[in-house]
Short mmCIF file of C-alpha atoms in Angstrom, two decimals:
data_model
loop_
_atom_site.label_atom_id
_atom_site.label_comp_id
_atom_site.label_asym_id
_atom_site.label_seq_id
_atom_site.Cartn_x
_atom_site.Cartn_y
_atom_site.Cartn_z
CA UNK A 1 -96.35 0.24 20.61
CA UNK A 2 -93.03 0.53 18.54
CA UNK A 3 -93.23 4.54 18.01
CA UNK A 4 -91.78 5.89 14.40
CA UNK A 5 -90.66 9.39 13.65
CA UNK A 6 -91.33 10.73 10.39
CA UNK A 7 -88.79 11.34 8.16
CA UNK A 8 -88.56 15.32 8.61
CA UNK A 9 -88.60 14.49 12.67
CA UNK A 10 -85.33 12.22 12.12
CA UNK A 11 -83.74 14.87 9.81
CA UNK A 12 -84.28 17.25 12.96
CA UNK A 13 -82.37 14.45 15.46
CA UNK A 14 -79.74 13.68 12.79
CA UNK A 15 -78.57 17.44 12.83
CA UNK A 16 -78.59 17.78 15.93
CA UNK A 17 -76.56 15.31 16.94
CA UNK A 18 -74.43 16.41 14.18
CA UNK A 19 -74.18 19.66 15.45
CA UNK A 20 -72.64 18.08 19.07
CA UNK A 21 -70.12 16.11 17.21
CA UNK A 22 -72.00 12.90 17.04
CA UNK A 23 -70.52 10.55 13.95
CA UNK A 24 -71.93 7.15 15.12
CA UNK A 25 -75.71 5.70 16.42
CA UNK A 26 -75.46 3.25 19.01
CA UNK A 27 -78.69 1.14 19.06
CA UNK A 28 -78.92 -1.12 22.43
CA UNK A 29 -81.40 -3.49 23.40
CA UNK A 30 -80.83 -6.27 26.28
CA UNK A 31 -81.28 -9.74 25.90
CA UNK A 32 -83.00 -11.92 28.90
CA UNK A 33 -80.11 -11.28 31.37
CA UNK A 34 -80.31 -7.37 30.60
CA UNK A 35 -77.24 -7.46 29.10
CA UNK A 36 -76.88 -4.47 26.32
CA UNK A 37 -76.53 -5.69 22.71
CA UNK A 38 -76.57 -3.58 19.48
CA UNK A 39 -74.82 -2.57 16.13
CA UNK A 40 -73.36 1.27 15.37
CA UNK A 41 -73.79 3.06 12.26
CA UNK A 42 -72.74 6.04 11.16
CA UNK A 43 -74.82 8.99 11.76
CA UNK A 44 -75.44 9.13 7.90
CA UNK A 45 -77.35 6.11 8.24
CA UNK A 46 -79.63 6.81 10.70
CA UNK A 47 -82.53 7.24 8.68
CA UNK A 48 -81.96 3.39 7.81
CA UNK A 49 -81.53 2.51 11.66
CA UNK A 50 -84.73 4.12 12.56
CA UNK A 51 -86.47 2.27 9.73
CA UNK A 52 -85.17 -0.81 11.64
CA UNK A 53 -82.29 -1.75 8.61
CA UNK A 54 -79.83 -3.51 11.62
CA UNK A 55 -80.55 -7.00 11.69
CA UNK A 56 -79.52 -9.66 14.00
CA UNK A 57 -79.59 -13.77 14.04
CA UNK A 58 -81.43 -14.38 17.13
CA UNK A 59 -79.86 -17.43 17.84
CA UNK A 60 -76.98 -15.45 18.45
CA UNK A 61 -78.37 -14.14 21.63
CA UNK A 62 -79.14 -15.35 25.13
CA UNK A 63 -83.17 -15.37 25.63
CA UNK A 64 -84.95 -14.37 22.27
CA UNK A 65 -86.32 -17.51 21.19
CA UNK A 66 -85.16 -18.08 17.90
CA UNK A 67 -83.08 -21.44 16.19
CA UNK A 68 -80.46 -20.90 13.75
CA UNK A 69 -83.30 -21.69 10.69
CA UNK A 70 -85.52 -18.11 12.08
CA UNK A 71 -85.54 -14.65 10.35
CA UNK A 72 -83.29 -12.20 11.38
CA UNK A 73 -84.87 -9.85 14.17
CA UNK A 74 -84.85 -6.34 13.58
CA UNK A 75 -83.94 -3.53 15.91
CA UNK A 76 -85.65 -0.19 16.30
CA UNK A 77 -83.98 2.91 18.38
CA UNK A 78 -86.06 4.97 20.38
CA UNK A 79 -85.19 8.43 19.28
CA UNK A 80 -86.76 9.91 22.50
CA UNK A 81 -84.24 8.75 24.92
CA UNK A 82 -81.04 8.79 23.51
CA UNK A 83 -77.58 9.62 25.43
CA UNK A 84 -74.77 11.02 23.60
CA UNK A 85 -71.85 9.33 25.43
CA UNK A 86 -69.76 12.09 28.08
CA UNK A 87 -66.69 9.44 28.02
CA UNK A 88 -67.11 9.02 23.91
CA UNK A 89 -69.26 11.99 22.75
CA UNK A 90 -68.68 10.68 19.30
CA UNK A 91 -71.05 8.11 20.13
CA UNK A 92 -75.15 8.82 20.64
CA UNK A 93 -76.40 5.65 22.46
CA UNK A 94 -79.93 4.84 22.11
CA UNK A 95 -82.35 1.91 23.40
CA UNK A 96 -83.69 -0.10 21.45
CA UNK A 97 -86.94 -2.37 20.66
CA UNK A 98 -86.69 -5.12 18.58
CA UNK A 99 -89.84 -6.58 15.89
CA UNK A 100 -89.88 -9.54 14.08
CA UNK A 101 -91.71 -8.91 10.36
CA UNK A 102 -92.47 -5.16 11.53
CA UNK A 103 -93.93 -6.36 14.51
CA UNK A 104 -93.03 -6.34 18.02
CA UNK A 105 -91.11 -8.60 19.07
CA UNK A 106 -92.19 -10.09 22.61
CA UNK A 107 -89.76 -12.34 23.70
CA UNK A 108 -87.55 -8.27 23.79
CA UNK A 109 -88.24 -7.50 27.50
CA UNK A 110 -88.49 -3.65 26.81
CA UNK A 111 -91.16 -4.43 24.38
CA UNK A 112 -92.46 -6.79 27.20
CA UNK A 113 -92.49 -3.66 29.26
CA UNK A 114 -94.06 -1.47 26.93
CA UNK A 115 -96.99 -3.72 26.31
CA UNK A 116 -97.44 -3.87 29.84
CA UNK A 117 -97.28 -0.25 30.63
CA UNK A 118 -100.31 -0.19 27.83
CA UNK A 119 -102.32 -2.50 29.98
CA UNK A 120 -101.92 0.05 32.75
CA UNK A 121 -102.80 3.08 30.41
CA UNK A 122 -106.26 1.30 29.38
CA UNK A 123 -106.95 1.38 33.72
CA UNK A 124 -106.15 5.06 33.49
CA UNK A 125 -102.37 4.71 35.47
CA UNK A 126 -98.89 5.05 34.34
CA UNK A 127 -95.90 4.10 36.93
CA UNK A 128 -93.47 5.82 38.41
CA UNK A 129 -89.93 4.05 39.37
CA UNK A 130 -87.55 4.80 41.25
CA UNK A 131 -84.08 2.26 41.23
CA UNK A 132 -81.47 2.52 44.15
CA UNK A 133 -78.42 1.45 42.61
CA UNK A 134 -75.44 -0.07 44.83
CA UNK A 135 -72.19 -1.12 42.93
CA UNK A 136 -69.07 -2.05 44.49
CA UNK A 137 -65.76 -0.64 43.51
CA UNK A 138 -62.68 -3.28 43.33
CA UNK A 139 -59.59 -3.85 42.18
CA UNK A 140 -59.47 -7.22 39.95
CA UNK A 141 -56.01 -9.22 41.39
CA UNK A 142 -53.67 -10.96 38.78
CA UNK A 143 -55.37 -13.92 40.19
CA UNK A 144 -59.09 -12.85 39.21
CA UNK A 145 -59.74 -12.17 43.12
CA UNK A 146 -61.68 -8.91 43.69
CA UNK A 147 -60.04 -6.82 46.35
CA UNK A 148 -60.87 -3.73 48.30
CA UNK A 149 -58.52 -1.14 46.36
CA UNK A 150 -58.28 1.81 49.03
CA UNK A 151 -56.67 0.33 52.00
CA UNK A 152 -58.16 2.65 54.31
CA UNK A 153 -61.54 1.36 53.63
CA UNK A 154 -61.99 -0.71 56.41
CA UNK A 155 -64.26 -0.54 59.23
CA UNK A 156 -66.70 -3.48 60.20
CA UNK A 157 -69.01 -0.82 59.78
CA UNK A 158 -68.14 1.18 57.31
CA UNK A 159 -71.48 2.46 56.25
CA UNK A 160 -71.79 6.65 55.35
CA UNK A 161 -68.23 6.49 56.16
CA UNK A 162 -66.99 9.88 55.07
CA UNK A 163 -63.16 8.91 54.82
CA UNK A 164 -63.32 5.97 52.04
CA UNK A 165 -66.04 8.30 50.53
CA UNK A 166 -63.14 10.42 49.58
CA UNK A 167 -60.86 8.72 49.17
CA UNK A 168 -62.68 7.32 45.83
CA UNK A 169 -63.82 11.34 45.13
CA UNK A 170 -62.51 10.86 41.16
CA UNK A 171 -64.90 8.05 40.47
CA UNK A 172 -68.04 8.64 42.53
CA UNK A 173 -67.23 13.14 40.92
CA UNK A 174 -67.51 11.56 37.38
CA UNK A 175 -70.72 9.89 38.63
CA UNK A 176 -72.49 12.10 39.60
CA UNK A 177 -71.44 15.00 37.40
CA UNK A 178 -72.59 12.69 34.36
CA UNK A 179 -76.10 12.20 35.85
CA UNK A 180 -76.87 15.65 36.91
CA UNK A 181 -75.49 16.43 32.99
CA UNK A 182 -77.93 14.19 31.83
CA UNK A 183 -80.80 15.78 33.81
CA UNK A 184 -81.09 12.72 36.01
CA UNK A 185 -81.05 14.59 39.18
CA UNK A 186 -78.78 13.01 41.86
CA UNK A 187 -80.14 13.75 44.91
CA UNK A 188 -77.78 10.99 47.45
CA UNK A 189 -75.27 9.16 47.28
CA UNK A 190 -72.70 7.81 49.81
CA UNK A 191 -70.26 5.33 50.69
CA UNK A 192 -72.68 1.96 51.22
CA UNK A 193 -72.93 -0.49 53.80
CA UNK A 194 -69.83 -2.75 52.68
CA UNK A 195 -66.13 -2.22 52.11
CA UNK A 196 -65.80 -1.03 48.33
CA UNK A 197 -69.38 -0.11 48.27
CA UNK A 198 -71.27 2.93 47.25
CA UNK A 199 -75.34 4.20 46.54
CA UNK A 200 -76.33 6.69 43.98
CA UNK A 201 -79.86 8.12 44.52
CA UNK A 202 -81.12 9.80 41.53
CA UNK A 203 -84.87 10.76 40.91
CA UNK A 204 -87.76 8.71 40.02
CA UNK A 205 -89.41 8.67 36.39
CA UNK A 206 -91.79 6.86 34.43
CA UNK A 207 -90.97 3.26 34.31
CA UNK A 208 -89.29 3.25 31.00
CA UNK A 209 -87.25 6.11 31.19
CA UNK A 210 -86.06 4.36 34.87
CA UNK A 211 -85.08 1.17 33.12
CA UNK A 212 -82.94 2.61 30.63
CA UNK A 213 -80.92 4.92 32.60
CA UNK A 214 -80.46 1.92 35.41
CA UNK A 215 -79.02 0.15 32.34
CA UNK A 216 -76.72 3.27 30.96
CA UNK A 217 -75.73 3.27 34.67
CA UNK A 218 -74.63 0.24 34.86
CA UNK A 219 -72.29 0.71 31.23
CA UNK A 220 -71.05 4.38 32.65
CA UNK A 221 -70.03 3.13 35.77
CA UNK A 222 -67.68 -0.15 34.27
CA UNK A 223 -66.20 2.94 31.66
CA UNK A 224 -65.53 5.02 34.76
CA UNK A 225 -63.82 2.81 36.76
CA UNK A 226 -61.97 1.50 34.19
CA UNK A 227 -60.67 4.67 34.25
CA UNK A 228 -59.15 4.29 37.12
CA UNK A 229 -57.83 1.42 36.84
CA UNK A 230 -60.74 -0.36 38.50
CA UNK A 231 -63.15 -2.38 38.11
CA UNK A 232 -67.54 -1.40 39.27
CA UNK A 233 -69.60 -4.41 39.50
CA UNK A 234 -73.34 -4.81 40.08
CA UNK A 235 -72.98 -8.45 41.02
CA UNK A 236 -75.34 -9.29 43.90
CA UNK A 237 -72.90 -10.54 46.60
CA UNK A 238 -69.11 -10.27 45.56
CA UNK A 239 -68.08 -11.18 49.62
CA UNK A 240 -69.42 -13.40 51.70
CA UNK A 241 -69.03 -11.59 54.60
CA UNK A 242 -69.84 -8.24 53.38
CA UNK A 243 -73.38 -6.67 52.45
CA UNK A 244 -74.58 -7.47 49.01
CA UNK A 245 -75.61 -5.09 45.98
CA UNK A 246 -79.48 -4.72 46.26
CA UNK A 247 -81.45 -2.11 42.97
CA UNK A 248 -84.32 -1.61 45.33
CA UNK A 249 -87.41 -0.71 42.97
CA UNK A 250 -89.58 2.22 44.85
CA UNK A 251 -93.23 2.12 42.86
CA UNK A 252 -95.69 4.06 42.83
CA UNK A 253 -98.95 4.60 39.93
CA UNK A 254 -99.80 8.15 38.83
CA UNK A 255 -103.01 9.17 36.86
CA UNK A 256 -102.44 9.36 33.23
CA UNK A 257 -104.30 12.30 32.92
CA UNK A 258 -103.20 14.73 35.67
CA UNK A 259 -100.11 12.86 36.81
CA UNK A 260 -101.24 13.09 40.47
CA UNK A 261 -99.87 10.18 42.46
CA UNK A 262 -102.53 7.99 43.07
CA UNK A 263 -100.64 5.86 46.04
CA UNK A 264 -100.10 9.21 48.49
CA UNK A 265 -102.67 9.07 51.16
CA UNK A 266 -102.57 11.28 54.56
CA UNK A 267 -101.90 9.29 57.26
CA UNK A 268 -104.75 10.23 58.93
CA UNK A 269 -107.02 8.86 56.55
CA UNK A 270 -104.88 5.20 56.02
CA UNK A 271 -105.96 2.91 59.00
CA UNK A 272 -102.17 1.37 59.01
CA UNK A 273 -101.03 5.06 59.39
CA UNK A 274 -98.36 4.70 56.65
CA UNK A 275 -99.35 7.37 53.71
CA UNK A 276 -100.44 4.93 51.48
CA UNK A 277 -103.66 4.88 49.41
CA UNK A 278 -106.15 1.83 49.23
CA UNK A 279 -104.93 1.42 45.71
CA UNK A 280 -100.66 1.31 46.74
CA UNK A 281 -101.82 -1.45 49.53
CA UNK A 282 -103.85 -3.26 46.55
CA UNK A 283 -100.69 -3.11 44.18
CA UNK A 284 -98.78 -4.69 47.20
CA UNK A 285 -101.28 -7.55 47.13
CA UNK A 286 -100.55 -7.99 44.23
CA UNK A 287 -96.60 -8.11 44.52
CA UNK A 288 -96.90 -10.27 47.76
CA UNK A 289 -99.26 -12.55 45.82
CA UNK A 290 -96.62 -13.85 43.13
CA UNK A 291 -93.71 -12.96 45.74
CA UNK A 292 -92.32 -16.18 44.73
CA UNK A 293 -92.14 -16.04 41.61
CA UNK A 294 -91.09 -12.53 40.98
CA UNK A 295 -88.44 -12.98 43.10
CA UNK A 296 -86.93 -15.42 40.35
CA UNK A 297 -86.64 -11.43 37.95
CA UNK A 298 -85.72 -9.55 41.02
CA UNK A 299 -82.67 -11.75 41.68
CA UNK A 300 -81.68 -13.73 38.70
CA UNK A 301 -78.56 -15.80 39.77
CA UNK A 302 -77.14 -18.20 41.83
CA UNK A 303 -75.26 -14.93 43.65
CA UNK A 304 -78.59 -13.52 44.31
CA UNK A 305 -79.25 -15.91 46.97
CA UNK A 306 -76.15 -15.44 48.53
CA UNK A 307 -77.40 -11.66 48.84
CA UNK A 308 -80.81 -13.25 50.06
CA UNK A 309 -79.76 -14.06 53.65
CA UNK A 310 -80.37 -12.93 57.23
CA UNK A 311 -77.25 -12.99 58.27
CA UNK A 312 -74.71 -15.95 56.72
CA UNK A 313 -71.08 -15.35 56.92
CA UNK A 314 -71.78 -11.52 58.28
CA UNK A 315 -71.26 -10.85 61.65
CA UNK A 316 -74.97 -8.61 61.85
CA UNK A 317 -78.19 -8.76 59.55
CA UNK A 318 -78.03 -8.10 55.99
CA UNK A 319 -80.47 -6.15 55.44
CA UNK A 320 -81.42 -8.44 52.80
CA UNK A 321 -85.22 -9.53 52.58
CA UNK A 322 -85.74 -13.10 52.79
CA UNK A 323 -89.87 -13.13 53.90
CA UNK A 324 -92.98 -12.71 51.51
CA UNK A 325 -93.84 -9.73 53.11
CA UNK A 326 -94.39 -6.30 53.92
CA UNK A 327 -94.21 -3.42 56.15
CA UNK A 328 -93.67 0.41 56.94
CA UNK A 329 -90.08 1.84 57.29
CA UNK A 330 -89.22 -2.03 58.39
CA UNK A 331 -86.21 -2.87 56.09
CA UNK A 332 -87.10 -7.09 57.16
CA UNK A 333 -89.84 -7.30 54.67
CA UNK A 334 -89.35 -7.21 51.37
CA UNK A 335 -91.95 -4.83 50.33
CA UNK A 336 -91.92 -1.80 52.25
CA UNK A 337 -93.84 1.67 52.57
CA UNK A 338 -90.81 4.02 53.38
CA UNK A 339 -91.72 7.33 55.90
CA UNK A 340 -92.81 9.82 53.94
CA UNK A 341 -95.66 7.22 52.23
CA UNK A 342 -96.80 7.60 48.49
CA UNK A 343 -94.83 4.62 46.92
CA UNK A 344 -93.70 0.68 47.88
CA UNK A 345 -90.24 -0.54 47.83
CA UNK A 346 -89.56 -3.90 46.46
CA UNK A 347 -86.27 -4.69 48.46
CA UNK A 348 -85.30 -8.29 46.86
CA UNK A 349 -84.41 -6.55 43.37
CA UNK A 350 -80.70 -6.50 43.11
CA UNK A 351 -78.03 -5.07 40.83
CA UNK A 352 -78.52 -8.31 38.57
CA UNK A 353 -81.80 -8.34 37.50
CA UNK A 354 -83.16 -7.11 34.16
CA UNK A 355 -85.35 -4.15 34.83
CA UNK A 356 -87.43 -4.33 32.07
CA UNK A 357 -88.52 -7.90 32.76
CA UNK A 358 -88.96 -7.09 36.50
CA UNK A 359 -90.68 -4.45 36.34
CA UNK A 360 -92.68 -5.55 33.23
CA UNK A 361 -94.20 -8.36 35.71
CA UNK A 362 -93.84 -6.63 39.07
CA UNK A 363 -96.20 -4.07 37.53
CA UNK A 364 -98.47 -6.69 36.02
CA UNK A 365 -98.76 -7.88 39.54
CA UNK A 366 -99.29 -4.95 41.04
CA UNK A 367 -102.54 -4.45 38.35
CA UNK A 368 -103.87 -7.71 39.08
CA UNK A 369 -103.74 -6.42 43.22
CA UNK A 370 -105.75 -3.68 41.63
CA UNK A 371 -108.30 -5.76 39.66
CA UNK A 372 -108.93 -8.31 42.11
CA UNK A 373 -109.26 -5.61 45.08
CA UNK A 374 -106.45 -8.05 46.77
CA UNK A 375 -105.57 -7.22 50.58
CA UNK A 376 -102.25 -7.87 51.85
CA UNK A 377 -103.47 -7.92 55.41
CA UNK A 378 -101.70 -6.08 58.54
CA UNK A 379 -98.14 -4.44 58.01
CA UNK A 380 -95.73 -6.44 59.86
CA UNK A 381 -93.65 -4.11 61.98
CA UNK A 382 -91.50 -6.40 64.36
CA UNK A 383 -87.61 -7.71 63.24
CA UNK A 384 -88.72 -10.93 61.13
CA UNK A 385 -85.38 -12.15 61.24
CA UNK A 386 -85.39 -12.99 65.26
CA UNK A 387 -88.92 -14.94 64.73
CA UNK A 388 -88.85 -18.54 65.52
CA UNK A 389 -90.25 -20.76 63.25
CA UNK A 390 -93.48 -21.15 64.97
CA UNK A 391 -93.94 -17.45 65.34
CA UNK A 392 -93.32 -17.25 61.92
CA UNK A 393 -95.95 -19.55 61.19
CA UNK A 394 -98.43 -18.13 62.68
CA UNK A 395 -98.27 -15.03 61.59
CA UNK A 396 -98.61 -16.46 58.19
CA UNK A 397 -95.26 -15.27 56.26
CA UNK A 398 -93.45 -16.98 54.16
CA UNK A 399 -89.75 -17.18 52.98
CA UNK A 400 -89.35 -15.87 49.78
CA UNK A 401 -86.74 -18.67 47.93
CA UNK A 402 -83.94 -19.05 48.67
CA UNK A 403 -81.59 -20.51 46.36
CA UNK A 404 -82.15 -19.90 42.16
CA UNK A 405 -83.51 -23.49 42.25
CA UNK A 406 -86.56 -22.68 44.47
CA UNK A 407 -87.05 -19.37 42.45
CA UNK A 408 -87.12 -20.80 39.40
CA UNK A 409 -89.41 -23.39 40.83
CA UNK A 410 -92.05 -20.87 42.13
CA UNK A 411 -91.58 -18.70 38.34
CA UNK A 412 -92.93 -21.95 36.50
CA UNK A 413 -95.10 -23.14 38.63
CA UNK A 414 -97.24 -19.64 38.48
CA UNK A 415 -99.71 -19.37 35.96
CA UNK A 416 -99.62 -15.52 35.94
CA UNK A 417 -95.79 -15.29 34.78
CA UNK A 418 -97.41 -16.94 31.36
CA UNK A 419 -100.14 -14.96 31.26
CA UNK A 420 -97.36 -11.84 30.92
CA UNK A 421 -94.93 -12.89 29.60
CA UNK A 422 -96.15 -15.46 27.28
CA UNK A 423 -95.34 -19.48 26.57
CA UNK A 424 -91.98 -18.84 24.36
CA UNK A 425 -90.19 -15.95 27.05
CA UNK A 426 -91.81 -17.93 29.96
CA UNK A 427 -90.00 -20.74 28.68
CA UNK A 428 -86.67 -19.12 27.89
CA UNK A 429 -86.28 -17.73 30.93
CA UNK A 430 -86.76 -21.25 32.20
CA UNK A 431 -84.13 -22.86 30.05
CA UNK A 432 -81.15 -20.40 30.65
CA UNK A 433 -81.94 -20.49 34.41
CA UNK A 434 -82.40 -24.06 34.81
CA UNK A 435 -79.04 -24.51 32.60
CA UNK A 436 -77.64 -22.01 35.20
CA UNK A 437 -78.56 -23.31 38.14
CA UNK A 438 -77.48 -26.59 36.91
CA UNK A 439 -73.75 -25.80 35.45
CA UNK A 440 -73.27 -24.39 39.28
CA UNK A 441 -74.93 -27.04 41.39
CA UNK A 442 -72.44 -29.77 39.60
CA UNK A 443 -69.21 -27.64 39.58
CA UNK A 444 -66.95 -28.71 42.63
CA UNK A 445 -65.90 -25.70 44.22
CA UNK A 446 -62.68 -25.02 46.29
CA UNK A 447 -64.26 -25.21 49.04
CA UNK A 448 -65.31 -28.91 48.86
CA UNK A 449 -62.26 -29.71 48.06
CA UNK A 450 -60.90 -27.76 50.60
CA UNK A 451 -63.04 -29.26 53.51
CA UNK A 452 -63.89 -32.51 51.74
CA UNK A 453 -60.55 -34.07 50.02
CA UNK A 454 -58.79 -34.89 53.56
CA UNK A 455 -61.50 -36.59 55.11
CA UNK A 456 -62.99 -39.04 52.83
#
């Protein structure tokens, strides 16, 4: 599951990377909250890196499952997606697997993913993904309040607006530019649906490949802005009263043979009309059938579920999917079968999660749909969020949760997120959530105090 190159094959990489002025091999793994960890060596050394000679104390680390007694963990590059660095072409960054005694090591979540992607190899399928990434761009104040740097930017609607679009060319030119360098393929991208915000559209790949450039995104876009003096967060829901960050994950399973997409379907032929094959509405089964849970990977904070609202302090809808459902081109459910068909949108995953633990278990999910011939029943078409309660009710949908509390709730109370993920990351995930959820729910914010400290 770990690949190796032989020794000749890493000769090959090391001189060609020498030959683009590469002196140092950056190996990056993630720990639980897909945050990138690694060590550098020189490019002289890289023989020793591939052989997995970087070592790290796991205790060290947020989510690997190891005490301060444990073995060191050992950390393997994949040599067939590195990046050289644009901003620091010195630099070739590479992801990385970790394995414990020259095995994998499970509790890594792109080992987690791999396995998983194996699972769907033995059915005959390999995924396709697809991540819509929204980041805001801010100005940190002296006073660690994030502002809205370009004071033009400014409308209540300020969605495709073409003005603040320019007037933050530098930054969203680097962007681009760097993608479509990098083969990625940039195909959108505009000025989002909040102040600050923007969307970058680039095409879909196999699931791995996906999950690794979401998280190189994420790194280039922080270097970039730094650049201009600014600062690009992912963070789910910087402003109350502004649209959140969602990473919407658009799915779809190909044959592993002949790389047809197995979820397109002419309308004609799908009774719900939507271009969508028996399998894609069997994989959506399967996501609607551990909604709950999932939706504890999907949106991993205590922000998330300030994203996860219908409308809150805004003064329309969010967008934001709160209901355990789904739907055609109906952006209230939070799986959805966009227009053209061929592929499901999970619309809960935002710029938080860790993409190789969601969708290491939205795919397992999705398989299980697939096993169990699992229906998801009628598409729901109407605007969920101006159901009463008793309509809701009867038409059988469910809130997805809706603070990290619930979430984590529904995660352990799921057999199948064991079955995937295994007791010991099962339970990590657990602990650091919990301990989350926890540190924020006893904090006393300003705003008790503020509305509190005068009247009692």
């Amino acid at each position: 599951m770990i690949e190796t190159k032989t020794d000749s094959e890493i000769t090959a990489i090391q001189e060609e990377l020498k030959s683009k002025g590469v002196k140092y091999c950056m190996g990056t793994y993630v720990d639980i909250h897909g945050i990138p960890k690694g060590k550098i060596v020189p490019i002289a050394h890289l023989h020793h890196m591939a052989h997995g000679s970087e070592l790290y104390t796991g205790y060290a680390l947020d989510g690997l499952g190891q005490a301060p007694n444990d073995d060191e963990i050992a950390s393997v590059p994949d040599l067939d997606h590195i990046i050289q660095l644009p901003w620091q072409p010195e630099i070739a960054w590479m992801p990385a697997d970790n394995t414990l005694y020259g095995e994998p090591y499970m509790l890594n979540t792109r080992v987690l993913l791999k396995s998983v992607l194996e699972d769907a190899k033995a059915m005959g399928f390999g995924m396709n993904l697809g991540i819509e990434a929204e980041v805001f761009l801010l100005k940190k104040e002296a006073d660690g309040s994030l502002s809205i740097p370009d004071p033009d930017d400014k409308l209540k609607k300020p969605c495709y607006d073409t003005r603040a679009f320019l007037s933050n060319f530098s930054w969203v030119d680097k962007m681009v530019t760097t993608m479509n360098d990098l083969g990625w393929d940039v195909y959108s991208f505009d000025h989002e649906d909040a102040n600050g915000q923007f969307e970058f559209d680039f095409k879909y790949a196999d699931a791995l490949t996906t999950c690794d450039r979401f998280t190189f995104l994420k790194m280039m876009a922080k270097e970039y802005a730094k650049q201009e003096g600014l600062l690009a967060t992912f963070m789910p829901k910087p402003f109350s009263n502004r649209t959140g960050n969602g990473a919407h994950f658009n799915m779809s399973l190909y044959d592993i043979n002949s790389g047809k997409n197995l979820f397109e379907c002419p309308r004609s032929d799908d009774p719900n009309g939507l271009g969508l094959s028996k399998l894609g509405y069997q994989f959506i089964a399967g996501i609607l059938k551990h909604g709950p849970a999932l939706c504890a990977v999907f949106a991993p904070t205590v922000n998330s579920y300030k994203r996860l609202v219908r409308q809150g302090d805004m003064p329309y809808f969010t967008w934001a999917p709160v209901f355990n459902s789904f739907g055609s081109n109906n952006r209230t459910n939070s799986v959805r079968v966009p227009m053209a068909g061929g592929r499901c949108e999970s619309r809960n995953a935002d710029g938080a999660t860790n993409p190789y633990l969601a969708c290491a278990l939205a795919l397992a999910a999705g398989l299980q749909g697939i096993r169990e011939n699992l229906d998801p029943g009628k598409p729901q078409e109407g605007n969920l969020y101006e159901l009463t309660e008793s309509e809701r009710e009867a038409l059988g949908i469910q809130f997805l949760p809706r603070t990290l509390f619930e979430a984590i709730e529904a995660f352990a109370a799921d057999p199948f997120v064991e079955e995937v993920l295994g007791k010991e990351l099962r339970a990590e995930f657990i602990r650091y959530k919990q301990a989350e959820w926890n540190e924020y729910h006893t904090a006393v914010s300003k705003w008790e105090i503020e509305r509190y400290s005068h009247l009692f």
